[in-house]
Amino acid sequence: MFSKAKVDEKLEREIMEIPAIDIHSHISPASPKAAHLSDILLYHYIATELITAGMPSSLLKGNLSDEEKVKNSIPYFKRIENTATYWSLRRILEDLYGFKEEFTLNNWERLDKEVQRRAEDSGWTEFVLKRKAKIEKTFLTCIPEESGELTSKGMFVPALRIDNWINPFYLRENILTLEKITDKSISSLEDLASGMKKMILGSKQKSVCLTAAFGPGVWAESPDGRIAQS
């Protein structure tokens, strides 16, 4: 008869072997690996938490090198140790890079060298996604103006993100971008519909689906600067 502990272990093993499909990823197919420690420590969500915890955003801006940004941020990680994001970061560093210590100003360079060493491994991406995470397919978040990324390759599947063409389509900058993509002048609703159709059909052969975030309403700014919701 199995003990509860053994049943739990068996269930965990079985669950960990279930293949997964990552339906929303910001991985760049051209460079899917972290090339520098800053790519991990200062990923958008982590950097945002550090700033909300009191780190001046100026410490990550300007012409600072990756090394300078990492050194600037390390003293502030103590402030986010109670967050799920920090827990996830620690799991990444331990599971993928074997780094179980607290990263500090005295040891971060050793960790950085390990990240760079792994980045030079041609099989690293497949090892992390397929063998460690059991991810069979990863849907990329591609935007029309960067159509060069719309290439299905191995485990990467392009998904065309069209938020800008649904919610704030009325913004002039989005209209200009659509004109550039489609090489078509847009001055009416008919032109807009035709341009969007051309853009989507032009990406049809390269992407497998469309993705978008739908808000509860559309916000518009009137000429006098007032904001109204429709």
Tab-separated table of C-alpha atoms in Angstrom:
chain	number	residue	atom	x	y	z
A	1	MET	CA	0.000	0.000	0.000
A	2	PHE	CA	1.326	3.402	-0.977
A	3	SER	CA	1.907	6.019	1.677
A	4	LYS	CA	0.588	9.530	1.078
A	5	ALA	CA	4.139	10.780	0.539
A	6	LYS	CA	4.788	8.180	-2.172
A	7	VAL	CA	1.482	8.937	-3.873
A	8	ASP	CA	2.338	12.639	-3.868
A	9	GLU	CA	5.750	11.906	-5.365
A	10	LYS	CA	4.264	9.682	-8.071
A	11	LEU	CA	1.646	12.284	-8.969
A	12	GLU	CA	4.288	14.999	-9.142
A	13	ARG	CA	6.472	12.878	-11.437
A	14	GLU	CA	3.541	12.163	-13.741
A	15	ILE	CA	2.464	15.809	-13.827
A	16	MET	CA	5.997	16.971	-14.593
A	17	GLU	CA	6.060	14.710	-17.655
A	18	ILE	CA	2.895	16.203	-19.173
A	19	PRO	CA	3.867	18.119	-22.336
A	20	ALA	CA	2.863	21.784	-22.413
A	21	ILE	CA	1.985	24.352	-25.057
A	22	ASP	CA	3.114	27.904	-24.254
A	23	ILE	CA	0.347	30.002	-25.810
A	24	HIS	CA	1.842	33.435	-25.091
A	25	SER	CA	5.561	34.088	-25.167
A	26	HIS	CA	7.814	37.091	-25.735
A	27	ILE	CA	10.793	34.991	-26.769
A	28	SER	CA	12.675	36.370	-29.746
A	29	PRO	CA	13.240	33.517	-32.217
A	30	ALA	CA	16.365	35.286	-33.477
A	31	SER	CA	17.943	35.277	-29.996
A	32	PRO	CA	15.927	33.032	-27.641
A	33	LYS	CA	18.677	32.667	-25.040
A	34	ALA	CA	19.666	35.053	-22.256
A	35	ALA	CA	22.986	36.472	-23.443
A	36	HIS	CA	23.800	38.333	-20.239
A	37	LEU	CA	22.712	38.196	-16.606
A	38	SER	CA	20.818	41.450	-17.099
A	39	ASP	CA	18.470	39.654	-19.517
A	40	ILE	CA	17.286	37.602	-16.540
A	41	LEU	CA	17.684	39.846	-13.495
A	42	LEU	CA	16.213	42.886	-15.212
A	43	TYR	CA	13.449	41.324	-17.268
A	44	HIS	CA	10.520	43.745	-17.538
A	45	TYR	CA	8.418	42.376	-14.665
A	46	ILE	CA	11.362	42.117	-12.283
A	47	ALA	CA	12.612	45.611	-13.125
A	48	THR	CA	9.093	46.944	-12.566
A	49	GLU	CA	8.930	45.368	-9.107
A	50	LEU	CA	12.322	46.806	-8.187
A	51	ILE	CA	11.185	50.280	-9.216
A	52	THR	CA	7.892	50.016	-7.310
A	53	ALA	CA	9.942	48.907	-4.292
A	54	GLY	CA	11.929	52.138	-4.393
A	55	MET	CA	14.755	51.694	-6.866
A	56	PRO	CA	15.181	54.861	-8.982
A	57	SER	CA	14.398	54.030	-12.608
A	58	SER	CA	17.371	56.191	-13.602
A	59	LEU	CA	19.651	53.366	-12.423
A	60	LEU	CA	18.587	51.361	-15.475
A	61	LYS	CA	18.397	54.125	-18.062
A	62	GLY	CA	20.752	56.092	-20.249
A	63	ASN	CA	23.924	54.735	-21.766
A	64	LEU	CA	24.638	52.373	-18.897
A	65	SER	CA	26.225	49.034	-19.726
A	66	ASP	CA	24.559	45.743	-18.788
A	67	GLU	CA	27.145	45.328	-16.042
A	68	GLU	CA	26.382	48.744	-14.552
A	69	LYS	CA	22.641	48.067	-14.564
A	70	VAL	CA	23.107	44.764	-12.749
A	71	LYS	CA	25.379	46.312	-10.112
A	72	ASN	CA	22.941	49.194	-9.622
A	73	SER	CA	19.986	46.877	-9.091
A	74	ILE	CA	21.438	44.197	-6.800
A	75	PRO	CA	21.127	46.195	-3.523
A	76	TYR	CA	17.367	46.535	-4.130
A	77	PHE	CA	16.510	42.853	-4.545
A	78	LYS	CA	16.158	42.497	-0.768
A	79	ARG	CA	13.014	44.598	-1.074
A	80	ILE	CA	11.187	42.121	-3.313
A	81	GLU	CA	12.189	38.830	-1.685
A	82	ASN	CA	8.584	38.253	-0.577
A	83	THR	CA	7.178	38.280	-4.120
A	84	ALA	CA	6.282	35.438	-6.480
A	85	THR	CA	8.391	37.087	-9.170
A	86	TYR	CA	11.493	36.892	-6.992
A	87	TRP	CA	10.724	33.246	-6.147
A	88	SER	CA	10.500	32.487	-9.864
A	89	LEU	CA	13.801	34.269	-10.459
A	90	ARG	CA	15.505	32.165	-7.800
A	91	ARG	CA	14.105	28.992	-9.377
A	92	ILE	CA	15.492	30.011	-12.766
A	93	LEU	CA	18.963	30.706	-11.390
A	94	GLU	CA	19.056	27.448	-9.428
A	95	ASP	CA	17.346	25.067	-11.862
A	96	LEU	CA	19.013	26.309	-15.043
A	97	TYR	CA	22.338	27.703	-13.888
A	98	GLY	CA	22.961	25.770	-10.671
A	99	PHE	CA	23.320	28.991	-8.696
A	100	LYS	CA	21.927	28.380	-5.201
A	101	GLU	CA	23.569	31.313	-3.430
A	102	GLU	CA	22.168	34.756	-2.823
A	103	PHE	CA	23.453	36.878	-5.695
A	104	THR	CA	25.457	39.812	-4.388
A	105	LEU	CA	27.898	42.458	-5.567
A	106	ASN	CA	30.654	39.975	-4.712
A	107	ASN	CA	29.470	36.993	-6.751
A	108	TRP	CA	27.239	38.251	-9.585
A	109	GLU	CA	30.110	38.170	-12.095
A	110	ARG	CA	30.506	34.422	-11.585
A	111	LEU	CA	26.811	33.968	-12.270
A	112	ASP	CA	27.046	36.219	-15.326
A	113	LYS	CA	29.865	34.087	-16.757
A	114	GLU	CA	27.703	30.981	-16.359
A	115	VAL	CA	24.794	32.661	-18.168
A	116	GLN	CA	27.106	33.658	-21.019
A	117	ARG	CA	28.620	30.174	-21.161
A	118	ARG	CA	25.176	28.602	-21.499
A	119	ALA	CA	24.237	31.123	-24.193
A	120	GLU	CA	27.070	29.776	-26.356
A	121	ASP	CA	25.597	26.259	-26.186
A	122	SER	CA	23.685	25.638	-29.437
A	123	GLY	CA	21.413	23.124	-27.703
A	124	TRP	CA	20.578	25.309	-24.700
A	125	THR	CA	17.216	26.574	-25.978
A	126	GLU	CA	15.905	23.095	-26.694
A	127	PHE	CA	17.249	21.815	-23.375
A	128	VAL	CA	15.430	24.513	-21.387
A	129	LEU	CA	12.136	24.456	-23.264
A	130	LYS	CA	11.759	20.791	-24.147
A	131	ARG	CA	13.711	18.831	-21.562
A	132	LYS	CA	13.329	21.060	-18.511
A	133	ALA	CA	9.957	22.750	-19.068
A	134	LYS	CA	8.449	20.004	-21.274
A	135	ILE	CA	7.195	22.657	-23.705
A	136	GLU	CA	6.519	21.228	-27.161
A	137	LYS	CA	5.393	24.421	-28.886
A	138	THR	CA	5.852	28.090	-28.043
A	139	PHE	CA	3.551	30.695	-29.569
A	140	LEU	CA	5.520	33.861	-30.288
A	141	THR	CA	4.024	37.322	-29.823
A	142	CYS	CA	4.661	38.988	-33.176
A	143	ILE	CA	3.483	42.402	-34.303
A	144	PRO	CA	2.763	43.253	-37.953
A	145	GLU	CA	5.433	45.942	-38.254
A	146	GLU	CA	8.045	43.335	-37.318
A	147	SER	CA	6.912	40.780	-39.849
A	148	GLY	CA	10.437	39.439	-40.099
A	149	GLU	CA	9.721	37.465	-36.921
A	150	LEU	CA	6.772	35.696	-38.549
A	151	THR	CA	8.609	32.491	-39.275
A	152	SER	CA	7.557	29.106	-37.959
A	153	LYS	CA	10.691	27.263	-36.940
A	154	GLY	CA	10.797	24.064	-34.933
A	155	MET	CA	9.154	24.616	-31.585
A	156	PHE	CA	8.349	28.280	-32.313
A	157	VAL	CA	4.939	29.161	-33.745
A	158	PRO	CA	4.216	32.783	-34.778
A	159	ALA	CA	1.009	34.418	-33.532
A	160	LEU	CA	0.134	37.835	-34.950
A	161	ARG	CA	-0.790	40.349	-32.241
A	162	ILE	CA	-3.313	42.932	-33.459
A	163	ASP	CA	-4.215	44.937	-30.330
A	164	ASN	CA	-3.303	48.232	-31.986
A	165	TRP	CA	-5.640	47.541	-34.865
A	166	ILE	CA	-8.662	46.820	-32.644
A	167	ASN	CA	-8.621	49.083	-29.601
A	168	PRO	CA	-6.703	52.321	-30.367
A	169	PHE	CA	-6.953	52.006	-34.159
A	170	TYR	CA	-7.912	55.672	-34.312
A	171	LEU	CA	-4.470	56.837	-33.148
A	172	ARG	CA	-2.630	58.564	-35.976
A	173	GLU	CA	0.609	56.694	-35.300
A	174	ASN	CA	-1.169	53.368	-35.799
A	175	ILE	CA	-2.747	54.555	-39.034
A	176	LEU	CA	0.672	55.648	-40.314
A	177	THR	CA	2.152	52.281	-39.367
A	178	LEU	CA	-0.637	50.474	-41.197
A	179	GLU	CA	-0.015	52.638	-44.267
A	180	LYS	CA	3.659	51.677	-44.167
A	181	ILE	CA	2.914	47.961	-43.772
A	182	THR	CA	0.367	47.845	-46.579
A	183	ASP	CA	1.846	50.568	-48.806
A	184	LYS	CA	-1.656	52.019	-48.976
A	185	SER	CA	-2.998	55.491	-48.133
A	186	ILE	CA	-5.738	55.468	-45.461
A	187	SER	CA	-8.196	58.353	-45.317
A	188	SER	CA	-11.550	56.657	-44.701
A	189	LEU	CA	-13.121	53.745	-42.825
A	190	GLU	CA	-13.200	51.814	-46.082
A	191	ASP	CA	-9.466	52.386	-46.515
A	192	LEU	CA	-8.890	51.272	-42.925
A	193	ALA	CA	-10.880	48.053	-43.381
A	194	SER	CA	-9.111	47.339	-46.659
A	195	GLY	CA	-5.703	48.019	-45.116
A	196	MET	CA	-6.356	45.752	-42.130
A	197	LYS	CA	-7.554	42.992	-44.443
A	198	LYS	CA	-4.434	43.313	-46.578
A	199	MET	CA	-2.197	43.237	-43.493
A	200	ILE	CA	-3.844	40.134	-42.037
A	201	LEU	CA	-3.981	38.237	-45.328
A	202	GLY	CA	-0.356	39.153	-45.965
A	203	SER	CA	0.616	37.500	-42.684
A	204	LYS	CA	-1.678	34.513	-43.147
A	205	GLN	CA	0.953	32.318	-44.757
A	206	LYS	CA	3.407	32.886	-41.919
A	207	SER	CA	1.293	32.986	-38.737
A	208	VAL	CA	-1.207	30.466	-37.413
A	209	CYS	CA	-3.466	32.680	-35.309
A	210	LEU	CA	-4.333	36.198	-34.201
A	211	THR	CA	-4.053	37.400	-30.606
A	212	ALA	CA	-5.451	40.529	-28.994
A	213	ALA	CA	-6.320	42.012	-25.607
A	214	PHE	CA	-9.836	43.423	-25.584
A	215	GLY	CA	-10.538	46.217	-23.099
A	216	PRO	CA	-14.003	47.022	-21.692
A	217	GLY	CA	-14.194	50.151	-23.824
A	218	VAL	CA	-12.360	52.387	-26.229
A	219	TRP	CA	-10.866	55.632	-24.969
A	220	ALA	CA	-10.611	58.615	-27.281
A	221	GLU	CA	-9.095	62.060	-26.866
A	222	SER	CA	-11.073	64.972	-28.263
A	223	PRO	CA	-9.387	68.029	-29.875
A	224	ASP	CA	-9.837	70.015	-26.661
A	225	GLY	CA	-7.858	67.419	-24.717
A	226	ARG	CA	-10.791	65.809	-22.919
A	227	ILE	CA	-10.927	62.039	-22.626
A	228	ALA	CA	-14.133	60.192	-23.455
A	229	GLN	CA	-15.066	56.532	-23.437
A	230	SER	CA	-17.253	54.958	-26.084
